[in-house]
Short mmCIF file of C-alpha atoms in Angstrom, two decimals:
data_model
loop_
_atom_site.label_atom_id
_atom_site.label_comp_id
_atom_site.label_asym_id
_atom_site.label_seq_id
_atom_site.Cartn_x
_atom_site.Cartn_y
_atom_site.Cartn_z
CA UNK A 30 -5.89 -12.62 -16.65
CA UNK A 31 -6.34 -8.87 -15.94
CA UNK A 32 -3.30 -6.76 -15.28
CA UNK A 33 -2.90 -5.64 -11.69
CA UNK A 34 -1.33 -2.26 -11.15
CA UNK A 35 -0.79 -0.47 -7.88
CA UNK A 36 1.43 2.60 -7.98
CA UNK A 37 3.92 2.48 -5.15
CA UNK A 38 5.49 5.41 -3.42
CA UNK A 39 9.08 5.79 -2.30
CA UNK A 40 10.43 3.93 0.73
CA UNK A 41 13.01 5.33 3.13
CA UNK A 42 15.13 2.78 4.99
CA UNK A 43 17.40 3.26 7.97
CA UNK A 44 18.83 0.53 10.21
CA UNK A 45 16.17 -1.97 9.09
CA UNK A 46 13.23 0.40 9.60
CA UNK A 47 11.21 1.17 6.46
CA UNK A 48 9.06 4.26 6.03
CA UNK A 49 6.72 3.88 3.06
CA UNK A 50 5.23 6.99 1.49
CA UNK A 51 2.19 7.23 -0.74
CA UNK A 52 2.78 8.21 -4.31
CA UNK A 53 2.36 12.00 -4.17
CA UNK A 54 0.59 13.55 -7.12
CA UNK A 55 0.75 17.23 -7.97
CA UNK A 56 -2.92 17.57 -6.98
CA UNK A 57 -2.16 15.98 -3.57
CA UNK A 58 0.74 18.35 -3.07
CA UNK A 59 -1.28 21.40 -4.12
CA UNK A 60 -4.03 20.53 -1.64
CA UNK A 61 -1.52 19.90 1.16
CA UNK A 62 0.26 23.20 0.47
CA UNK A 63 -3.02 25.15 0.43
CA UNK A 64 -4.23 23.53 3.65
CA UNK A 65 -0.90 24.03 5.45
CA UNK A 66 0.24 27.39 4.09
CA UNK A 67 1.63 29.41 7.01
CA UNK A 68 0.99 32.65 5.10
CA UNK A 69 -2.65 32.05 4.16
CA UNK A 70 -3.85 34.84 6.47
CA UNK A 71 -1.61 37.43 4.78
CA UNK A 72 -2.74 39.72 1.99
CA UNK A 73 -2.19 38.63 -1.59
CA UNK A 74 0.58 41.20 -1.99
CA UNK A 75 2.37 40.02 1.15
CA UNK A 76 2.13 36.39 0.02
CA UNK A 77 3.51 37.24 -3.44
CA UNK A 78 6.44 39.07 -1.83
CA UNK A 79 7.15 36.11 0.46
CA UNK A 80 6.99 33.65 -2.43
CA UNK A 81 9.41 35.81 -4.40
CA UNK A 82 11.83 35.78 -1.45
CA UNK A 83 11.55 31.98 -1.37
CA UNK A 84 12.19 31.70 -5.13
CA UNK A 85 15.19 34.01 -4.76
CA UNK A 86 16.60 31.84 -1.98
CA UNK A 87 16.20 34.61 0.60
CA UNK A 88 14.12 32.70 3.13
CA UNK A 89 16.04 34.34 5.99
CA UNK A 90 14.46 37.68 5.06
CA UNK A 91 10.92 36.45 5.74
CA UNK A 92 9.46 37.90 8.92
CA UNK A 93 7.21 35.25 10.45
CA UNK A 94 4.53 35.88 13.02
CA UNK A 95 4.75 33.44 15.97
CA UNK A 96 1.77 31.50 14.54
CA UNK A 97 3.34 31.32 11.06
CA UNK A 98 6.60 30.13 12.58
CA UNK A 99 4.81 27.28 14.40
CA UNK A 100 2.93 26.24 11.25
CA UNK A 101 6.14 26.38 9.23
CA UNK A 102 8.06 24.22 11.71
CA UNK A 103 5.28 21.62 11.76
CA UNK A 104 4.78 21.56 7.98
CA UNK A 105 7.17 18.72 7.11
CA UNK A 106 6.16 16.45 10.02
CA UNK A 107 2.53 17.12 8.95
CA UNK A 108 3.52 16.18 5.39
CA UNK A 109 4.85 12.87 6.72
CA UNK A 110 1.68 12.28 8.74
CA UNK A 111 -0.41 12.91 5.62
CA UNK A 112 1.62 10.87 3.13
CA UNK A 113 3.29 8.01 5.04
CA UNK A 114 1.48 4.73 4.50
CA UNK A 115 3.34 2.64 7.07
CA UNK A 116 6.49 2.38 9.15
CA UNK A 117 7.76 -1.18 9.41
CA UNK A 118 10.32 -2.63 11.82
CA UNK A 119 10.04 0.27 14.26
CA UNK A 120 11.31 -0.35 17.78
CA UNK A 121 11.38 1.64 20.99
CA UNK A 122 14.65 2.31 22.84
CA UNK A 123 14.37 -1.07 24.60
CA UNK A 124 14.13 -2.72 21.15
CA UNK A 125 10.48 -3.67 21.65
CA UNK A 126 8.49 -3.60 18.40
CA UNK A 127 6.10 -0.69 17.90
CA UNK A 128 3.05 -1.03 15.66
CA UNK A 129 3.09 2.33 13.89
CA UNK A 130 -0.50 2.05 12.69
CA UNK A 131 -1.70 1.83 16.31
CA UNK A 132 -0.01 5.07 17.37
CA UNK A 133 -2.25 8.11 17.65
CA UNK A 134 -1.61 11.09 15.39
CA UNK A 135 0.08 13.08 18.16
CA UNK A 136 2.66 10.32 18.69
CA UNK A 137 3.17 9.97 14.93
CA UNK A 138 3.79 13.72 14.68
CA UNK A 139 6.31 13.54 17.51
CA UNK A 140 8.05 10.64 15.74
CA UNK A 141 8.24 12.49 12.41
CA UNK A 142 9.24 15.76 14.07
CA UNK A 143 12.13 14.08 15.92
CA UNK A 144 13.26 12.15 12.85
CA UNK A 145 12.93 15.07 10.43
CA UNK A 146 14.91 17.49 12.58
CA UNK A 147 17.56 14.98 13.71
CA UNK A 148 18.39 13.14 10.49
CA UNK A 149 19.80 15.01 7.49
CA UNK A 150 19.32 11.88 5.37
CA UNK A 151 15.60 11.60 6.24
CA UNK A 152 15.12 15.36 5.78
CA UNK A 153 16.68 15.17 2.30
CA UNK A 154 14.48 12.19 1.45
CA UNK A 155 11.26 13.90 2.62
CA UNK A 156 12.17 17.06 0.70
CA UNK A 157 12.72 14.94 -2.42
CA UNK A 158 9.36 13.20 -1.91
CA UNK A 159 7.62 16.54 -1.41
CA UNK A 160 9.22 18.08 -4.48
CA UNK A 161 8.42 14.95 -6.50
CA UNK A 162 11.86 15.11 -8.01
CA UNK A 163 12.80 11.91 -9.81
CA UNK A 164 16.27 13.36 -10.27
CA UNK A 165 16.70 13.68 -6.49
CA UNK A 166 15.56 10.08 -5.95
CA UNK A 167 18.03 8.90 -8.58
CA UNK A 168 20.87 10.85 -6.99
CA UNK A 169 19.96 9.51 -3.53
CA UNK A 170 19.84 5.91 -4.79
CA UNK A 171 23.36 6.32 -6.16
CA UNK A 172 24.77 7.59 -2.82
#
C-alpha cells in the first residue's frame, strides 16, 4: 500500500472554534511579503533604511505615508485570508453556525481584522505562523 502524506499546517483553537492554516513555506512567505510590502513604492535606499529600523526594533521611527499605513494595518488580516484553509465551529452572536467557506473575502477580512486586533492570543499565534518559528509553536503549546 502506498504511503499517504499530507503536510498539515497549524490550528488555532478558541472556545471550540478551530482556525486551520496552510503549511507556510519560505517561498510562500517571500511571495506574500513581496506582494504586500507597504514600502514597495519607496526607493531602494529608503527601503533599506526602513528594514534596518525594523531589525533594530525601532519601528516607531518609521514615517508611514497614509497609503503605507493602511497596507501595513491590513497585512496580517490579509495573511490570514491567504493562508487560512478553514474555520470550523464558527457561530454568529446568536450562536447560529456560520459556514466560513461561503463568506466572501470582504467578510473574511473583517473577521480576521477583528480577531487579530482584539485577541492577543490569536495575534501571537498568527505572528508565530508567519515567522514559521517552531520554537514559538512549542512555547505556545506549553502555555
